[in-house]
mmCIF file of C-alpha atoms in Angstrom:
data_model
loop_
_atom_site.group_PDB
_atom_site.id
_atom_site.type_symbol
_atom_site.label_atom_id
_atom_site.label_comp_id
_atom_site.label_asym_id
_atom_site.label_seq_id
_atom_site.Cartn_x
_atom_site.Cartn_y
_atom_site.Cartn_z
ATOM 1 C CA MET A 209 150.836 177.698 180.883
ATOM 2 C CA LEU A 210 150.024 180.011 183.808
ATOM 3 C CA ALA A 211 148.020 182.287 181.517
ATOM 4 C CA PHE A 212 146.006 179.283 180.300
ATOM 5 C CA VAL A 213 145.212 178.253 183.901
ATOM 6 C CA LYS A 214 144.067 181.774 184.727
ATOM 7 C CA ARG A 215 141.804 181.905 181.691
ATOM 8 C CA PHE A 216 140.372 178.471 182.502
ATOM 9 C CA SER A 217 139.728 179.479 186.133
ATOM 10 C CA SER A 218 138.026 182.712 185.117
ATOM 11 C CA LYS A 219 135.670 180.797 182.843
ATOM 12 C CA ARG A 220 134.745 178.375 185.609
ATOM 13 C CA THR A 221 134.019 181.139 188.134
ATOM 14 C CA LYS A 222 132.008 183.282 185.749
ATOM 15 C CA HIS A 223 128.504 183.895 187.058
ATOM 16 C CA PRO A 224 125.466 185.607 185.543
ATOM 17 C CA ARG A 225 124.743 189.254 186.237
ATOM 18 C CA GLY A 226 123.584 189.879 189.793
ATOM 19 C CA TYR A 227 124.950 186.630 191.215
ATOM 20 C CA GLU A 228 126.387 186.908 194.730
ATOM 21 C CA ASP A 229 128.458 184.550 196.834
ATOM 22 C CA PRO A 230 126.177 182.317 198.941
ATOM 23 C CA GLN A 231 128.482 182.755 201.945
ATOM 24 C CA VAL A 232 128.075 186.532 201.797
ATOM 25 C CA LEU A 233 124.296 186.239 201.482
ATOM 26 C CA ALA A 234 124.203 183.727 204.358
ATOM 27 C CA SER A 235 126.041 186.216 206.581
ATOM 28 C CA GLU A 236 123.403 188.874 205.857
ATOM 29 C CA THR A 237 120.211 186.768 205.977
ATOM 30 C CA PRO A 238 118.673 183.956 208.075
ATOM 31 C CA PHE A 239 119.419 181.461 205.287
ATOM 32 C CA THR A 240 122.272 178.951 205.429
ATOM 33 C CA VAL A 241 124.682 178.482 202.531
ATOM 34 C CA ASN A 242 122.913 175.259 201.530
ATOM 35 C CA GLU A 243 119.541 176.993 201.589
ATOM 36 C CA ILE A 244 120.851 179.836 199.423
ATOM 37 C CA GLU A 245 122.183 177.329 196.911
ATOM 38 C CA ALA A 246 118.709 175.749 196.831
ATOM 39 C CA LEU A 247 117.216 179.208 196.330
ATOM 40 C CA HIS A 248 119.581 179.728 193.428
ATOM 41 C CA ASN A 249 118.083 176.683 191.720
ATOM 42 C CA LEU A 250 114.647 178.194 192.283
ATOM 43 C CA PHE A 251 115.867 181.542 190.971
ATOM 44 C CA LYS A 252 117.202 179.922 187.799
ATOM 45 C CA LYS A 253 113.835 178.291 187.222
ATOM 46 C CA LEU A 254 111.981 181.587 187.571
ATOM 47 C CA SER A 255 114.499 183.682 185.621
ATOM 48 C CA THR A 256 114.289 181.471 182.531
ATOM 49 C CA SER A 257 110.518 180.991 182.395
ATOM 50 C CA ILE A 258 110.044 183.690 179.726
ATOM 51 C CA ILE A 259 113.369 185.445 179.104
ATOM 52 C CA ASN A 260 116.474 183.317 179.516
ATOM 53 C CA ASP A 261 118.916 185.920 180.828
ATOM 54 C CA GLY A 262 119.439 184.948 184.471
ATOM 55 C CA LEU A 263 117.269 187.798 185.761
ATOM 56 C CA ILE A 264 113.663 187.796 186.938
ATOM 57 C CA HIS A 265 111.602 190.167 184.833
ATOM 58 C CA LYS A 266 108.245 191.456 185.976
ATOM 59 C CA GLU A 267 106.350 189.114 183.669
ATOM 60 C CA GLU A 268 108.220 186.121 185.137
ATOM 61 C CA PHE A 269 107.546 187.346 188.657
ATOM 62 C CA LEU A 270 103.822 187.660 187.955
ATOM 63 C CA LEU A 271 103.731 184.264 186.258
ATOM 64 C CA ALA A 272 105.292 182.603 189.317
ATOM 65 C CA LEU A 273 103.087 184.328 191.882
ATOM 66 C CA PHE A 274 99.774 184.627 190.046
ATOM 67 C CA ARG A 275 100.115 182.275 187.035
ATOM 68 C CA ASN A 276 99.477 185.304 184.834
ATOM 69 C CA SER A 277 102.379 187.170 183.212
ATOM 70 C CA SER A 278 100.238 190.132 182.117
ATOM 71 C CA MET A 279 98.327 190.696 185.339
ATOM 72 C CA GLN A 280 97.558 194.323 186.224
ATOM 73 C CA ASN A 281 97.467 194.790 189.985
ATOM 74 C CA LEU A 282 98.927 197.489 192.210
ATOM 75 C CA PHE A 283 99.790 195.063 194.999
ATOM 76 C CA ALA A 284 101.736 192.823 192.605
ATOM 77 C CA ASP A 285 103.504 195.886 191.206
ATOM 78 C CA ARG A 286 104.508 196.980 194.692
ATOM 79 C CA VAL A 287 105.878 193.586 195.679
ATOM 80 C CA PHE A 288 107.988 193.500 192.506
ATOM 81 C CA TYR A 289 109.154 197.068 193.220
ATOM 82 C CA MET A 290 110.239 196.095 196.737
ATOM 83 C CA PHE A 291 112.198 193.086 195.436
ATOM 84 C CA ASP A 292 113.829 195.217 192.725
ATOM 85 C CA ARG A 293 116.082 197.061 195.168
ATOM 86 C CA LYS A 294 118.296 198.586 192.476
ATOM 87 C CA ARG A 295 115.220 199.961 190.662
ATOM 88 C CA ASN A 296 116.475 198.738 187.292
ATOM 89 C CA GLY A 297 113.363 196.806 186.271
ATOM 90 C CA VAL A 298 114.662 193.295 187.029
ATOM 91 C CA ILE A 299 115.351 191.176 190.117
ATOM 92 C CA GLU A 300 118.902 189.917 190.488
ATOM 93 C CA PHE A 301 119.813 186.885 192.590
ATOM 94 C CA GLY A 302 121.125 188.901 195.541
ATOM 95 C CA GLU A 303 117.985 191.040 195.561
ATOM 96 C CA PHE A 304 115.844 187.908 195.399
ATOM 97 C CA VAL A 305 117.499 186.323 198.441
ATOM 98 C CA ARG A 306 117.588 189.485 200.559
ATOM 99 C CA SER A 307 113.960 190.351 199.818
ATOM 100 C CA LEU A 308 112.770 186.794 200.351
ATOM 101 C CA SER A 309 114.586 186.729 203.695
ATOM 102 C CA ILE A 310 112.076 189.288 205.016
ATOM 103 C CA PHE A 311 109.488 186.493 204.909
ATOM 104 C CA HIS A 312 111.685 184.028 206.818
ATOM 105 C CA PRO A 313 110.202 182.877 210.156
ATOM 106 C CA HIS A 314 113.376 183.962 211.986
ATOM 107 C CA THR A 315 113.365 187.520 210.637
ATOM 108 C CA PRO A 316 112.492 190.034 213.404
ATOM 109 C CA GLU A 317 108.965 191.430 213.276
ATOM 110 C CA HIS A 318 110.193 195.020 213.129
ATOM 111 C CA GLU A 319 111.859 194.266 209.774
ATOM 112 C CA LYS A 320 108.671 192.705 208.434
ATOM 113 C CA SER A 321 106.681 195.708 209.674
ATOM 114 C CA SER A 322 109.080 198.147 208.015
ATOM 115 C CA PHE A 323 108.888 196.249 204.709
ATOM 116 C CA MET A 324 105.091 196.337 204.794
ATOM 117 C CA PHE A 325 105.065 200.041 205.646
ATOM 118 C CA LYS A 326 107.213 200.782 202.589
ATOM 119 C CA LEU A 327 104.907 198.574 200.516
ATOM 120 C CA TYR A 328 102.026 200.919 201.322
ATOM 121 C CA ASP A 329 104.102 204.103 201.003
ATOM 122 C CA LEU A 330 103.491 204.381 197.264
ATOM 123 C CA ASP A 331 105.030 207.816 196.807
ATOM 124 C CA GLY A 332 108.096 207.079 198.943
ATOM 125 C CA THR A 333 107.488 210.053 201.233
ATOM 126 C CA GLY A 334 107.999 208.179 204.495
ATOM 127 C CA PHE A 335 104.266 208.354 205.215
ATOM 128 C CA ILE A 336 101.186 206.406 204.201
ATOM 129 C CA GLN A 337 98.714 208.979 202.977
ATOM 130 C CA ARG A 338 94.998 208.466 202.689
ATOM 131 C CA HIS A 339 94.970 208.033 198.915
ATOM 132 C CA GLU A 340 97.795 205.481 199.138
ATOM 133 C CA LEU A 341 95.928 203.469 201.748
ATOM 134 C CA LYS A 342 92.789 203.469 199.615
ATOM 135 C CA LYS A 343 94.668 202.315 196.515
ATOM 136 C CA MET A 344 96.290 199.431 198.388
ATOM 137 C CA VAL A 345 93.074 198.369 200.118
ATOM 138 C CA SER A 346 91.291 198.405 196.752
ATOM 139 C CA ALA A 347 94.083 196.365 195.135
ATOM 140 C CA LEU A 348 94.024 193.754 197.897
ATOM 141 C CA LEU A 349 90.240 193.474 197.874
ATOM 142 C CA SER A 350 90.226 193.074 194.099
ATOM 143 C CA GLU A 351 91.948 189.707 194.625
ATOM 144 C CA THR A 352 89.078 188.450 196.810
ATOM 145 C CA ASP A 353 85.463 187.531 196.066
ATOM 146 C CA LEU A 354 84.061 190.068 198.509
ATOM 147 C CA GLY A 355 82.928 192.520 195.833
ATOM 148 C CA LEU A 356 82.762 195.468 198.215
ATOM 149 C CA SER A 357 81.293 198.705 196.949
ATOM 150 C CA GLU A 358 83.203 201.963 196.672
ATOM 151 C CA GLU A 359 81.302 203.203 199.717
ATOM 152 C CA CYS A 360 82.423 200.208 201.805
ATOM 153 C CA ILE A 361 86.056 200.673 200.776
ATOM 154 C CA GLU A 362 85.818 204.354 201.634
ATOM 155 C CA ALA A 363 84.404 203.460 205.060
ATOM 156 C CA ILE A 364 87.263 201.003 205.710
ATOM 157 C CA VAL A 365 89.854 203.624 204.805
ATOM 158 C CA GLU A 366 88.162 206.298 206.880
ATOM 159 C CA GLN A 367 87.916 204.081 209.957
ATOM 160 C CA THR A 368 91.556 203.037 209.594
ATOM 161 C CA MET A 369 92.739 206.640 209.373
ATOM 162 C CA VAL A 370 90.678 207.603 212.438
ATOM 163 C CA GLU A 371 92.170 204.760 214.485
ATOM 164 C CA VAL A 372 95.782 204.880 213.264
ATOM 165 C CA ASP A 373 96.462 208.574 212.573
ATOM 166 C CA THR A 374 96.767 209.449 216.251
ATOM 167 C CA ASN A 375 98.386 212.868 215.723
ATOM 168 C CA LYS A 376 95.645 213.801 213.241
ATOM 169 C CA ASP A 377 97.944 215.128 210.508
ATOM 170 C CA GLY A 378 96.127 213.252 207.749
ATOM 171 C CA LYS A 379 98.796 210.593 207.190
ATOM 172 C CA ILE A 380 100.297 207.553 208.895
ATOM 173 C CA ASP A 381 103.933 207.755 209.952
ATOM 174 C CA GLU A 382 106.095 204.737 210.756
ATOM 175 C CA GLU A 383 105.633 205.087 214.528
ATOM 176 C CA GLU A 384 101.867 205.073 214.128
ATOM 177 C CA TRP A 385 102.223 202.069 211.847
ATOM 178 C CA LYS A 386 104.301 200.250 214.487
ATOM 179 C CA ASP A 387 101.579 200.933 217.063
ATOM 180 C CA LEU A 388 98.981 199.514 214.665
ATOM 181 C CA VAL A 389 101.018 196.342 214.143
ATOM 182 C CA ALA A 390 101.633 195.967 217.884
ATOM 183 C CA LYS A 391 97.882 196.096 218.547
ATOM 184 C CA ASN A 392 97.036 193.916 215.544
ATOM 185 C CA PRO A 393 99.892 191.396 215.033
ATOM 186 C CA ALA A 394 97.740 189.462 212.551
ATOM 187 C CA ILE A 395 98.580 192.214 210.046
ATOM 188 C CA LEU A 396 101.992 190.565 209.627
ATOM 189 C CA LYS A 397 100.606 187.057 209.195
ATOM 190 C CA ASN A 398 101.301 186.982 205.456
ATOM 191 C CA MET A 399 104.805 188.328 206.031
ATOM 192 C CA THR A 400 105.991 184.926 207.253
ATOM 193 C CA LEU A 401 106.357 181.904 204.970
ATOM 194 C CA PRO A 402 107.028 178.798 207.124
ATOM 195 C CA TYR A 403 108.478 176.757 204.242
ATOM 196 C CA LEU A 404 111.455 179.115 204.029
ATOM 197 C CA LYS A 405 112.928 177.171 206.955
ATOM 198 C CA GLU A 406 113.020 174.088 204.728
ATOM 199 C CA VAL A 407 113.977 175.377 201.291
ATOM 200 C CA THR A 408 116.501 172.559 200.858
ATOM 201 C CA LEU A 409 113.631 170.068 201.129
ATOM 202 C CA ALA A 410 110.924 171.685 199.043
ATOM 203 C CA PHE A 411 110.526 174.689 196.784
ATOM 204 C CA PRO A 412 107.756 177.194 197.493
ATOM 205 C CA SER A 413 104.329 175.959 196.488
ATOM 206 C CA PHE A 414 103.778 178.797 194.035
ATOM 207 C CA VAL A 415 106.562 177.411 191.871
ATOM 208 C CA LEU A 416 105.410 173.819 192.047
ATOM 209 C CA ASP A 417 101.872 174.864 191.223
ATOM 210 C CA SER A 418 102.799 177.273 188.434
ATOM 211 C CA GLU A 419 102.796 176.578 184.742
ATOM 212 C CA VAL A 420 106.456 177.411 184.358
ATOM 213 C CA ASP A 421 108.291 174.792 182.341
ATOM 214 C CA ASP A 422 111.601 173.322 183.461
#
């Protein structure tokens, strides 16, 4: 009888790969347990939109954010890379919550700044080099209707390097990046998503507006 109870209990507590206890996640992020449970419902919606395996694949991530599962964009690739903390090609629930917490209004600005710095550090060297900055600027501008020429993009990159690279070593280190953010706090504007304070009331707009089926 005891063996039967144990087997029954193990079946009830079985969770999909990457699932983490909401209480543990709440202790490590600004989210409450209730908010994390709401995020889990959101996660399940995203992780079954194309491949029903309880994990968010890149195509599902792109579909949710850009309504296009085959989109080719460096910025989108980098955001997925930053969420995929284990670097195994998928986003697990714990990774989803921890990464999303960076965008919470109560997350300290220095954490948001560090996340954004790593977003631009394409080669993972601990520096933002000129070619990395140009690639990211080009990727971001490609999502707008500005249609800037190669010469204009080059001028933007050059001016940024002149202003930010204060030690003139041809790259931007994290201290120089922090100085840039301190002088231009608007840089972090998109690093805060106000609705994350109310995830138990409403899911993010990109999910409600997407074409993902229930």
